[in-house]
PDB file of C-alpha atoms in Angstrom:
ATOM      1  CA  MET A   6     -12.854  -5.583 -11.923  1.00  0.00           C
ATOM      2  CA  THR A   7     -12.940  -3.857  -9.053  1.00  0.00           C
ATOM      3  CA  THR A   8      -9.551  -4.611  -5.812  1.00  0.00           C
ATOM      4  CA  GLU A   9      -9.906  -0.638  -4.358  1.00  0.00           C
ATOM      5  CA  SER A  10     -10.676  -0.853  -0.696  1.00  0.00           C
ATOM      6  CA  THR A  11     -14.494  -0.791   0.753  1.00  0.00           C
ATOM      7  CA  PRO A  12     -13.932   1.379   4.040  1.00  0.00           C
ATOM      8  CA  ASN A  13     -15.757   0.494   6.895  1.00  0.00           C
ATOM      9  CA  THR A  14     -18.955   2.461   7.557  1.00  0.00           C
ATOM     10  CA  THR A  15     -21.443   3.431  10.282  1.00  0.00           C
ATOM     11  CA  ASN A  16     -25.092   3.076  10.452  1.00  0.00           C
ATOM     12  CA  GLU A  17     -27.049   2.529  13.085  1.00  0.00           C
ATOM     13  CA  VAL A  18     -26.334  -1.403  14.641  1.00  0.00           C
ATOM     14  CA  GLY A  19     -22.476   0.581  14.625  1.00  0.00           C
ATOM     15  CA  GLU A  20     -18.949   0.230  12.410  1.00  0.00           C
ATOM     16  CA  THR A  21     -19.085  -2.108   9.024  1.00  0.00           C
ATOM     17  CA  THR A  22     -15.989  -2.977   6.930  1.00  0.00           C
ATOM     18  CA  HIS A  23     -15.934  -6.236   3.981  1.00  0.00           C
ATOM     19  CA  PHE A  24     -16.131  -9.909   4.103  1.00  0.00           C
ATOM     20  CA  GLY A  25     -15.311 -10.356   0.444  1.00  0.00           C
ATOM     21  CA  TYR A  26     -18.204  -9.370  -1.259  1.00  0.00           C
ATOM     22  CA  LYS A  27     -20.533  -9.188   2.542  1.00  0.00           C
ATOM     23  CA  GLN A  28     -20.314  -6.508   4.372  1.00  0.00           C
ATOM     24  CA  VAL A  29     -19.823  -7.526   8.887  1.00  0.00           C
ATOM     25  CA  ALA A  30     -19.994  -5.758  11.850  1.00  0.00           C
ATOM     26  CA  THR A  31     -15.866  -5.225  12.220  1.00  0.00           C
ATOM     27  CA  GLU A  32     -16.148  -7.246  15.466  1.00  0.00           C
ATOM     28  CA  GLN A  33     -16.134 -10.188  13.614  1.00  0.00           C
ATOM     29  CA  LYS A  34     -14.048  -9.519  10.309  1.00  0.00           C
ATOM     30  CA  ALA A  35     -11.261 -11.122  12.568  1.00  0.00           C
ATOM     31  CA  SER A  36     -13.046 -14.601  13.815  1.00  0.00           C
ATOM     32  CA  MET A  37     -14.795 -14.934  10.146  1.00  0.00           C
ATOM     33  CA  VAL A  38     -10.553 -15.025   8.800  1.00  0.00           C
ATOM     34  CA  ALA A  39     -10.245 -17.136  10.919  1.00  0.00           C
ATOM     35  CA  ASP A  40     -12.593 -20.193  10.444  1.00  0.00           C
ATOM     36  CA  VAL A  41     -11.644 -19.965   6.587  1.00  0.00           C
ATOM     37  CA  PHE A  42      -8.157 -20.255   7.384  1.00  0.00           C
ATOM     38  CA  ASP A  43      -8.467 -22.751   9.568  1.00  0.00           C
ATOM     39  CA  SER A  44     -10.600 -24.526   7.091  1.00  0.00           C
ATOM     40  CA  VAL A  45      -7.400 -24.459   4.484  1.00  0.00           C
ATOM     41  CA  ALA A  46      -4.750 -24.874   6.831  1.00  0.00           C
ATOM     42  CA  ALA A  47      -3.917 -28.710   6.202  1.00  0.00           C
ATOM     43  CA  LYS A  48      -4.055 -27.834   2.393  1.00  0.00           C
ATOM     44  CA  TYR A  49      -2.510 -24.822   2.402  1.00  0.00           C
ATOM     45  CA  ASP A  50       0.537 -25.522   0.434  1.00  0.00           C
ATOM     46  CA  LEU A  51      -0.672 -27.639  -1.676  1.00  0.00           C
ATOM     47  CA  MET A  52      -3.455 -25.273  -3.210  1.00  0.00           C
ATOM     48  CA  ASN A  53      -0.687 -22.736  -3.340  1.00  0.00           C
ATOM     49  CA  ASP A  54       1.004 -24.475  -6.062  1.00  0.00           C
ATOM     50  CA  LEU A  55      -2.384 -25.617  -7.471  1.00  0.00           C
ATOM     51  CA  MET A  56      -3.790 -22.166  -8.147  1.00  0.00           C
ATOM     52  CA  SER A  57      -0.753 -20.921  -9.038  1.00  0.00           C
ATOM     53  CA  MET A  58       0.255 -23.114 -10.896  1.00  0.00           C
ATOM     54  CA  GLY A  59       3.736 -22.778  -8.311  1.00  0.00           C
ATOM     55  CA  ILE A  60       3.964 -19.501  -9.773  1.00  0.00           C
ATOM     56  CA  HIS A  61       3.918 -18.316  -5.825  1.00  0.00           C
ATOM     57  CA  ARG A  62       7.297 -19.701  -5.663  1.00  0.00           C
ATOM     58  CA  VAL A  63       8.536 -17.600  -8.188  1.00  0.00           C
ATOM     59  CA  TRP A  64       6.953 -14.495  -6.889  1.00  0.00           C
ATOM     60  CA  LYS A  65       8.553 -14.868  -3.201  1.00  0.00           C
ATOM     61  CA  ARG A  66      11.832 -16.217  -4.345  1.00  0.00           C
ATOM     62  CA  TYR A  67      12.015 -12.117  -5.383  1.00  0.00           C
ATOM     63  CA  THR A  68      10.744 -11.212  -2.761  1.00  0.00           C
ATOM     64  CA  ILE A  69      14.079 -12.699  -0.586  1.00  0.00           C
ATOM     65  CA  ASP A  70      15.793 -11.554  -3.498  1.00  0.00           C
ATOM     66  CA  CYS A  71      14.502  -7.581  -2.457  1.00  0.00           C
ATOM     67  CA  SER A  72      15.316  -8.177   0.804  1.00  0.00           C
ATOM     68  CA  GLY A  73      18.620  -7.005   0.949  1.00  0.00           C
ATOM     69  CA  VAL A  74      19.090  -8.984   4.508  1.00  0.00           C
ATOM     70  CA  ARG A  75      22.221  -9.689   5.669  1.00  0.00           C
ATOM     71  CA  SER A  76      23.768 -12.344   8.119  1.00  0.00           C
ATOM     72  CA  GLY A  77      23.077 -11.138  12.007  1.00  0.00           C
ATOM     73  CA  GLN A  78      19.948  -9.492  11.206  1.00  0.00           C
ATOM     74  CA  ARG A  79      15.959  -9.083  12.639  1.00  0.00           C
ATOM     75  CA  VAL A  80      13.320  -9.730  10.495  1.00  0.00           C
ATOM     76  CA  LEU A  81       9.318 -10.763  11.148  1.00  0.00           C
ATOM     77  CA  ASP A  82       7.699 -12.380   8.260  1.00  0.00           C
ATOM     78  CA  LEU A  83       4.657 -11.249   8.879  1.00  0.00           C
ATOM     79  CA  ALA A  84       1.147 -13.528   8.849  1.00  0.00           C
ATOM     80  CA  GLY A  85       3.571 -15.920   7.455  1.00  0.00           C
ATOM     81  CA  GLY A  86       1.789 -19.066   7.267  1.00  0.00           C
ATOM     82  CA  THR A  87       3.732 -21.922   6.535  1.00  0.00           C
ATOM     83  CA  GLY A  88       6.640 -20.804   6.996  1.00  0.00           C
ATOM     84  CA  ASP A  89       8.026 -20.582   2.663  1.00  0.00           C
ATOM     85  CA  LEU A  90       9.895 -17.320   3.454  1.00  0.00           C
ATOM     86  CA  ALA A  91      10.981 -17.975   6.840  1.00  0.00           C
ATOM     87  CA  ALA A  92      12.882 -20.803   5.964  1.00  0.00           C
ATOM     88  CA  LYS A  93      14.727 -18.535   2.962  1.00  0.00           C
ATOM     89  CA  PHE A  94      15.594 -15.439   5.469  1.00  0.00           C
ATOM     90  CA  SER A  95      16.472 -18.526   8.785  1.00  0.00           C
ATOM     91  CA  ARG A  96      19.623 -19.418   6.418  1.00  0.00           C
ATOM     92  CA  LEU A  97      19.792 -16.353   5.668  1.00  0.00           C
ATOM     93  CA  VAL A  98      20.815 -14.061   8.841  1.00  0.00           C
ATOM     94  CA  GLY A  99      22.857 -17.167  10.267  1.00  0.00           C
ATOM     95  CA  GLU A 100      22.559 -17.951  13.543  1.00  0.00           C
ATOM     96  CA  LYS A 101      23.012 -14.748  14.929  1.00  0.00           C
ATOM     97  CA  GLY A 102      20.751 -13.084  13.685  1.00  0.00           C
ATOM     98  CA  GLN A 103      16.479 -13.938  14.576  1.00  0.00           C
ATOM     99  CA  VAL A 104      13.412 -14.614  11.976  1.00  0.00           C
ATOM    100  CA  ILE A 105       9.923 -14.452  14.262  1.00  0.00           C
ATOM    101  CA  LEU A 106       6.757 -16.424  12.318  1.00  0.00           C
ATOM    102  CA  ALA A 107       4.391 -14.689  13.213  1.00  0.00           C
ATOM    103  CA  ASP A 108       0.008 -14.741  12.199  1.00  0.00           C
ATOM    104  CA  ILE A 109      -3.242 -14.657  14.321  1.00  0.00           C
ATOM    105  CA  ASN A 110      -4.013 -18.169  13.252  1.00  0.00           C
ATOM    106  CA  ARG A 111      -3.357 -20.728  15.443  1.00  0.00           C
ATOM    107  CA  GLU A 112      -3.556 -23.007  12.990  1.00  0.00           C
ATOM    108  CA  MET A 113      -1.358 -21.668  10.436  1.00  0.00           C
ATOM    109  CA  LEU A 114       1.185 -20.934  12.517  1.00  0.00           C
ATOM    110  CA  LYS A 115       0.911 -24.553  14.026  1.00  0.00           C
ATOM    111  CA  VAL A 116       1.480 -26.220  10.417  1.00  0.00           C
ATOM    112  CA  GLY A 117       3.899 -23.486   9.504  1.00  0.00           C
ATOM    113  CA  ARG A 118       6.500 -24.148  12.179  1.00  0.00           C
ATOM    114  CA  ASP A 119       6.039 -28.363  12.891  1.00  0.00           C
ATOM    115  CA  LYS A 120       6.714 -27.197   8.485  1.00  0.00           C
ATOM    116  CA  LEU A 121      10.368 -25.393   9.512  1.00  0.00           C
ATOM    117  CA  ARG A 122      11.263 -28.129  11.887  1.00  0.00           C
ATOM    118  CA  ASP A 123      10.419 -30.929  10.101  1.00  0.00           C
ATOM    119  CA  LYS A 124      12.971 -29.499   7.412  1.00  0.00           C
ATOM    120  CA  GLY A 125      15.650 -28.827  10.432  1.00  0.00           C
ATOM    121  CA  ILE A 126      15.281 -25.248  10.727  1.00  0.00           C
ATOM    122  CA  VAL A 127      15.767 -24.705  14.647  1.00  0.00           C
ATOM    123  CA  GLY A 128      17.304 -21.979  16.767  1.00  0.00           C
ATOM    124  CA  ASN A 129      16.471 -18.719  14.854  1.00  0.00           C
ATOM    125  CA  VAL A 130      13.093 -19.073  14.500  1.00  0.00           C
ATOM    126  CA  ASP A 131      10.670 -17.709  16.992  1.00  0.00           C
ATOM    127  CA  TYR A 132       6.611 -18.540  16.366  1.00  0.00           C
ATOM    128  CA  VAL A 133       4.567 -15.101  17.403  1.00  0.00           C
ATOM    129  CA  GLN A 134       0.649 -15.642  17.632  1.00  0.00           C
ATOM    130  CA  ALA A 135      -0.387 -11.517  16.631  1.00  0.00           C
ATOM    131  CA  ASN A 136      -2.751  -8.840  14.959  1.00  0.00           C
ATOM    132  CA  ALA A 137      -0.978  -6.988  12.757  1.00  0.00           C
ATOM    133  CA  GLU A 138      -3.213  -4.055  13.409  1.00  0.00           C
ATOM    134  CA  ALA A 139      -1.162  -4.739  16.939  1.00  0.00           C
ATOM    135  CA  LEU A 140       2.071  -5.630  16.871  1.00  0.00           C
ATOM    136  CA  PRO A 141       3.068  -7.296  20.471  1.00  0.00           C
ATOM    137  CA  PHE A 142       6.786  -6.074  19.978  1.00  0.00           C
ATOM    138  CA  PRO A 143       9.008  -2.750  20.712  1.00  0.00           C
ATOM    139  CA  ASP A 144      10.105   0.406  18.664  1.00  0.00           C
ATOM    140  CA  ASN A 145      12.711  -0.066  16.445  1.00  0.00           C
ATOM    141  CA  HIS A 146      13.114  -3.917  16.065  1.00  0.00           C
ATOM    142  CA  PHE A 147      13.691  -5.607  13.565  1.00  0.00           C
ATOM    143  CA  ASP A 148      15.462  -4.998  10.080  1.00  0.00           C
ATOM    144  CA  LEU A 149      12.847  -6.245   7.612  1.00  0.00           C
ATOM    145  CA  ILE A 150       9.471  -6.823   7.815  1.00  0.00           C
ATOM    146  CA  THR A 151       8.082  -9.201   5.420  1.00  0.00           C
ATOM    147  CA  ILE A 152       3.958  -9.357   5.279  1.00  0.00           C
ATOM    148  CA  ALA A 153       2.036 -12.906   1.922  1.00  0.00           C
ATOM    149  CA  PHE A 154      -0.768 -12.742   0.926  1.00  0.00           C
ATOM    150  CA  GLY A 155      -1.935 -11.638   3.942  1.00  0.00           C
ATOM    151  CA  LEU A 156      -2.355  -7.619   4.102  1.00  0.00           C
ATOM    152  CA  ARG A 157      -5.307  -8.298   2.329  1.00  0.00           C
ATOM    153  CA  ASN A 158      -7.156 -10.373   5.256  1.00  0.00           C
ATOM    154  CA  VAL A 159      -6.592  -7.532   8.289  1.00  0.00           C
ATOM    155  CA  THR A 160      -9.401  -5.805   8.756  1.00  0.00           C
ATOM    156  CA  ASP A 161      -7.394  -2.031   9.330  1.00  0.00           C
ATOM    157  CA  LYS A 162      -4.640  -2.151   6.912  1.00  0.00           C
ATOM    158  CA  ASP A 163      -3.485   2.103   8.531  1.00  0.00           C
ATOM    159  CA  LYS A 164      -3.280   0.457  11.626  1.00  0.00           C
ATOM    160  CA  ALA A 165      -1.560  -2.075  10.523  1.00  0.00           C
ATOM    161  CA  LEU A 166       0.767  -0.291   8.349  1.00  0.00           C
ATOM    162  CA  ALA A 167       1.127   2.258  11.798  1.00  0.00           C
ATOM    163  CA  SER A 168       1.571  -1.178  13.642  1.00  0.00           C
ATOM    164  CA  MET A 169       5.435  -2.356  11.724  1.00  0.00           C
ATOM    165  CA  PHE A 170       6.332   1.396  10.848  1.00  0.00           C
ATOM    166  CA  ARG A 171       6.137   1.644  14.626  1.00  0.00           C
ATOM    167  CA  VAL A 172       8.083  -1.451  14.890  1.00  0.00           C
ATOM    168  CA  LEU A 173      11.168  -1.759  12.075  1.00  0.00           C
ATOM    169  CA  LYS A 174      14.267   0.144  13.028  1.00  0.00           C
ATOM    170  CA  PRO A 175      15.279   3.496  11.084  1.00  0.00           C
ATOM    171  CA  GLY A 176      16.706   2.434   8.161  1.00  0.00           C
ATOM    172  CA  GLY A 177      14.807  -0.433   7.923  1.00  0.00           C
ATOM    173  CA  ARG A 178      12.502  -1.969   5.147  1.00  0.00           C
ATOM    174  CA  LEU A 179       9.104  -3.047   4.217  1.00  0.00           C
ATOM    175  CA  LEU A 180       7.963  -5.935   1.552  1.00  0.00           C
ATOM    176  CA  VAL A 181       4.489  -6.288   1.127  1.00  0.00           C
ATOM    177  CA  LEU A 182       3.193  -9.547  -1.184  1.00  0.00           C
ATOM    178  CA  GLU A 183       0.039  -9.387  -2.278  1.00  0.00           C
ATOM    179  CA  PHE A 184      -2.758 -10.003  -4.645  1.00  0.00           C
ATOM    180  CA  SER A 185      -3.141  -6.736  -7.050  1.00  0.00           C
ATOM    181  CA  LYS A 186      -5.345  -5.406 -10.300  1.00  0.00           C
ATOM    182  CA  PRO A 187      -3.858  -6.543 -13.647  1.00  0.00           C
ATOM    183  CA  THR A 188      -2.632  -3.972 -15.807  1.00  0.00           C
ATOM    184  CA  GLN A 189      -4.457  -5.250 -19.477  1.00  0.00           C
ATOM    185  CA  GLU A 190      -7.978  -5.704 -19.844  1.00  0.00           C
ATOM    186  CA  TRP A 191      -7.774  -8.985 -21.061  1.00  0.00           C
ATOM    187  CA  LEU A 192      -5.812 -10.421 -18.291  1.00  0.00           C
ATOM    188  CA  SER A 193      -8.179  -9.132 -15.795  1.00  0.00           C
ATOM    189  CA  LYS A 194     -11.548 -11.141 -17.980  1.00  0.00           C
ATOM    190  CA  VAL A 195      -9.404 -14.070 -17.738  1.00  0.00           C
ATOM    191  CA  TYR A 196      -8.318 -13.740 -14.031  1.00  0.00           C
ATOM    192  CA  ASP A 197     -11.997 -13.511 -13.635  1.00  0.00           C
ATOM    193  CA  ALA A 198     -12.864 -16.759 -15.037  1.00  0.00           C
ATOM    194  CA  TYR A 199     -10.151 -18.373 -13.621  1.00  0.00           C
ATOM    195  CA  SER A 200     -10.632 -16.845  -9.626  1.00  0.00           C
ATOM    196  CA  PHE A 201     -14.702 -17.672  -9.223  1.00  0.00           C
ATOM    197  CA  HIS A 202     -14.630 -21.019 -11.486  1.00  0.00           C
ATOM    198  CA  VAL A 203     -12.150 -23.128 -10.987  1.00  0.00           C
ATOM    199  CA  LEU A 204     -10.541 -21.967  -7.849  1.00  0.00           C
ATOM    200  CA  PRO A 205     -14.050 -22.864  -5.793  1.00  0.00           C
ATOM    201  CA  LYS A 206     -14.426 -25.272  -8.154  1.00  0.00           C
ATOM    202  CA  MET A 207     -10.628 -26.366  -6.684  1.00  0.00           C
ATOM    203  CA  GLY A 208     -10.737 -25.860  -3.334  1.00  0.00           C
ATOM    204  CA  GLN A 209     -13.857 -27.917  -3.296  1.00  0.00           C
ATOM    205  CA  LEU A 210     -11.849 -30.999  -4.902  1.00  0.00           C
ATOM    206  CA  VAL A 211      -8.457 -30.490  -2.343  1.00  0.00           C
ATOM    207  CA  ALA A 212      -9.906 -28.594   0.684  1.00  0.00           C
ATOM    208  CA  ASN A 213     -13.194 -30.159   1.009  1.00  0.00           C
ATOM    209  CA  ASP A 214     -14.528 -26.409   1.357  1.00  0.00           C
ATOM    210  CA  ALA A 215     -15.390 -23.934  -2.330  1.00  0.00           C
ATOM    211  CA  ASP A 216     -16.006 -21.164   0.644  1.00  0.00           C
ATOM    212  CA  SER A 217     -13.481 -20.609   2.338  1.00  0.00           C
ATOM    213  CA  TYR A 218     -11.242 -20.605  -1.366  1.00  0.00           C
ATOM    214  CA  GLN A 219     -14.363 -18.448  -2.580  1.00  0.00           C
ATOM    215  CA  TYR A 220     -14.137 -15.572  -0.310  1.00  0.00           C
ATOM    216  CA  LEU A 221      -9.856 -15.528  -0.639  1.00  0.00           C
ATOM    217  CA  ALA A 222     -10.558 -14.497  -4.708  1.00  0.00           C
ATOM    218  CA  GLU A 223     -13.121 -11.892  -3.166  1.00  0.00           C
ATOM    219  CA  SER A 224     -10.661 -10.813  -0.815  1.00  0.00           C
ATOM    220  CA  ILE A 225      -7.838 -10.479  -3.685  1.00  0.00           C
ATOM    221  CA  ARG A 226     -10.776  -8.194  -5.152  1.00  0.00           C
ATOM    222  CA  MET A 227     -11.622  -5.768  -2.523  1.00  0.00           C
ATOM    223  CA  HIS A 228      -8.262  -5.279  -1.261  1.00  0.00           C
ATOM    224  CA  PRO A 229      -5.965  -1.635  -2.596  1.00  0.00           C
ATOM    225  CA  ASP A 230      -5.014  -1.533  -5.944  1.00  0.00           C
ATOM    226  CA  GLN A 231      -1.297  -0.698  -6.292  1.00  0.00           C
ATOM    227  CA  GLU A 232      -1.131   3.588  -6.396  1.00  0.00           C
ATOM    228  CA  THR A 233      -4.085   2.881  -3.527  1.00  0.00           C
ATOM    229  CA  LEU A 234      -1.822   0.336  -1.309  1.00  0.00           C
ATOM    230  CA  LYS A 235       1.185   2.705  -2.211  1.00  0.00           C
ATOM    231  CA  ASP A 236      -0.504   5.947  -0.863  1.00  0.00           C
ATOM    232  CA  MET A 237      -1.384   4.111   2.699  1.00  0.00           C
ATOM    233  CA  MET A 238       2.429   3.162   3.083  1.00  0.00           C
ATOM    234  CA  VAL A 239       2.814   6.613   3.192  1.00  0.00           C
ATOM    235  CA  LYS A 240       0.548   7.525   4.659  1.00  0.00           C
ATOM    236  CA  ALA A 241       2.207   5.562   7.470  1.00  0.00           C
ATOM    237  CA  GLY A 242       5.328   7.021   7.296  1.00  0.00           C
ATOM    238  CA  PHE A 243       7.519   4.889   5.031  1.00  0.00           C
ATOM    239  CA  ASP A 244       9.995   6.953   2.341  1.00  0.00           C
ATOM    240  CA  ASN A 245      11.122   5.357  -0.991  1.00  0.00           C
ATOM    241  CA  ALA A 246       7.544   4.168  -0.972  1.00  0.00           C
ATOM    242  CA  GLU A 247       7.613   2.210  -5.172  1.00  0.00           C
ATOM    243  CA  TYR A 248       5.502  -0.886  -5.523  1.00  0.00           C
ATOM    244  CA  PHE A 249       6.819  -3.631  -8.977  1.00  0.00           C
ATOM    245  CA  ASN A 250       4.015  -5.195 -10.392  1.00  0.00           C
ATOM    246  CA  LEU A 251       5.018  -9.348 -11.315  1.00  0.00           C
ATOM    247  CA  THR A 252       3.254 -11.171 -13.659  1.00  0.00           C
ATOM    248  CA  GLY A 253       0.886  -8.580 -15.434  1.00  0.00           C
ATOM    249  CA  GLY A 254       0.399  -7.062 -12.255  1.00  0.00           C
ATOM    250  CA  ILE A 255      -1.419  -9.949  -9.882  1.00  0.00           C
ATOM    251  CA  VAL A 256       0.471  -9.940  -8.064  1.00  0.00           C
ATOM    252  CA  ALA A 257       2.703  -6.624  -6.513  1.00  0.00           C
ATOM    253  CA  LEU A 258       5.655  -6.124  -5.048  1.00  0.00           C
ATOM    254  CA  HIS A 259       5.543  -3.251  -2.728  1.00  0.00           C
ATOM    255  CA  ARG A 260       8.236  -1.435  -0.781  1.00  0.00           C
ATOM    256  CA  GLY A 261       8.863   0.987   2.085  1.00  0.00           C
ATOM    257  CA  PHE A 262      11.743   2.424   3.665  1.00  0.00           C
ATOM    258  CA  LYS A 263      11.440   4.049   7.766  1.00  0.00           C
ATOM    259  CA  PHE A 264      14.182   6.381   7.738  1.00  0.00           C
TER     260      PHE A 264
END
């Protein structure tokens, strides 16, 4: 199973990058990813529960546990989608803290905002439509940045990591929760069979959209593996970069600090 990221390449028609297993013009990828999430936004939470059999909640809880967030701190939940992490961070930082739920996709941001407001979470959560590659925040601004299941959809991951490093305070930490490479060959085979044969059918049945879930399965395979992503974080300036494999490496939580 291949999880190495395919680098951008240049040919007669300009730069290209991967969109799942396809090569597309670099400038087109963001809009193509946006189309995917426009399509899946309404059923996103339901599909997360079905696809992971609810285990995504355990992965997110582990992320919260590793965050070290305290009352009064400022948190950026990047690619925050429907707000699962932002809701928990809102309670942890309290009235004197701030959580910004940011997502490049307007539909996902709308779903997240409505969901949190329905839960009565108001006051210390703000919503910003933002591109991870060019974050619209001051330098040294956040105590914590999280990005859960979003980095693999970013066109230029190195640029995004550099942008996150810029807006993180000295002493702050970055947590990247993302699908990764299973550590056992038998698990890779089972995971591949599930991803490419079950998920698209589930997407068609529940969300009436097999193609988007085919892309999501492919995007996982094209995402950098654990060691590669760790090296990318170090290159961006993060100290003490490390990762923790979850569910046999199907998911990994990467953590890095800015000193």
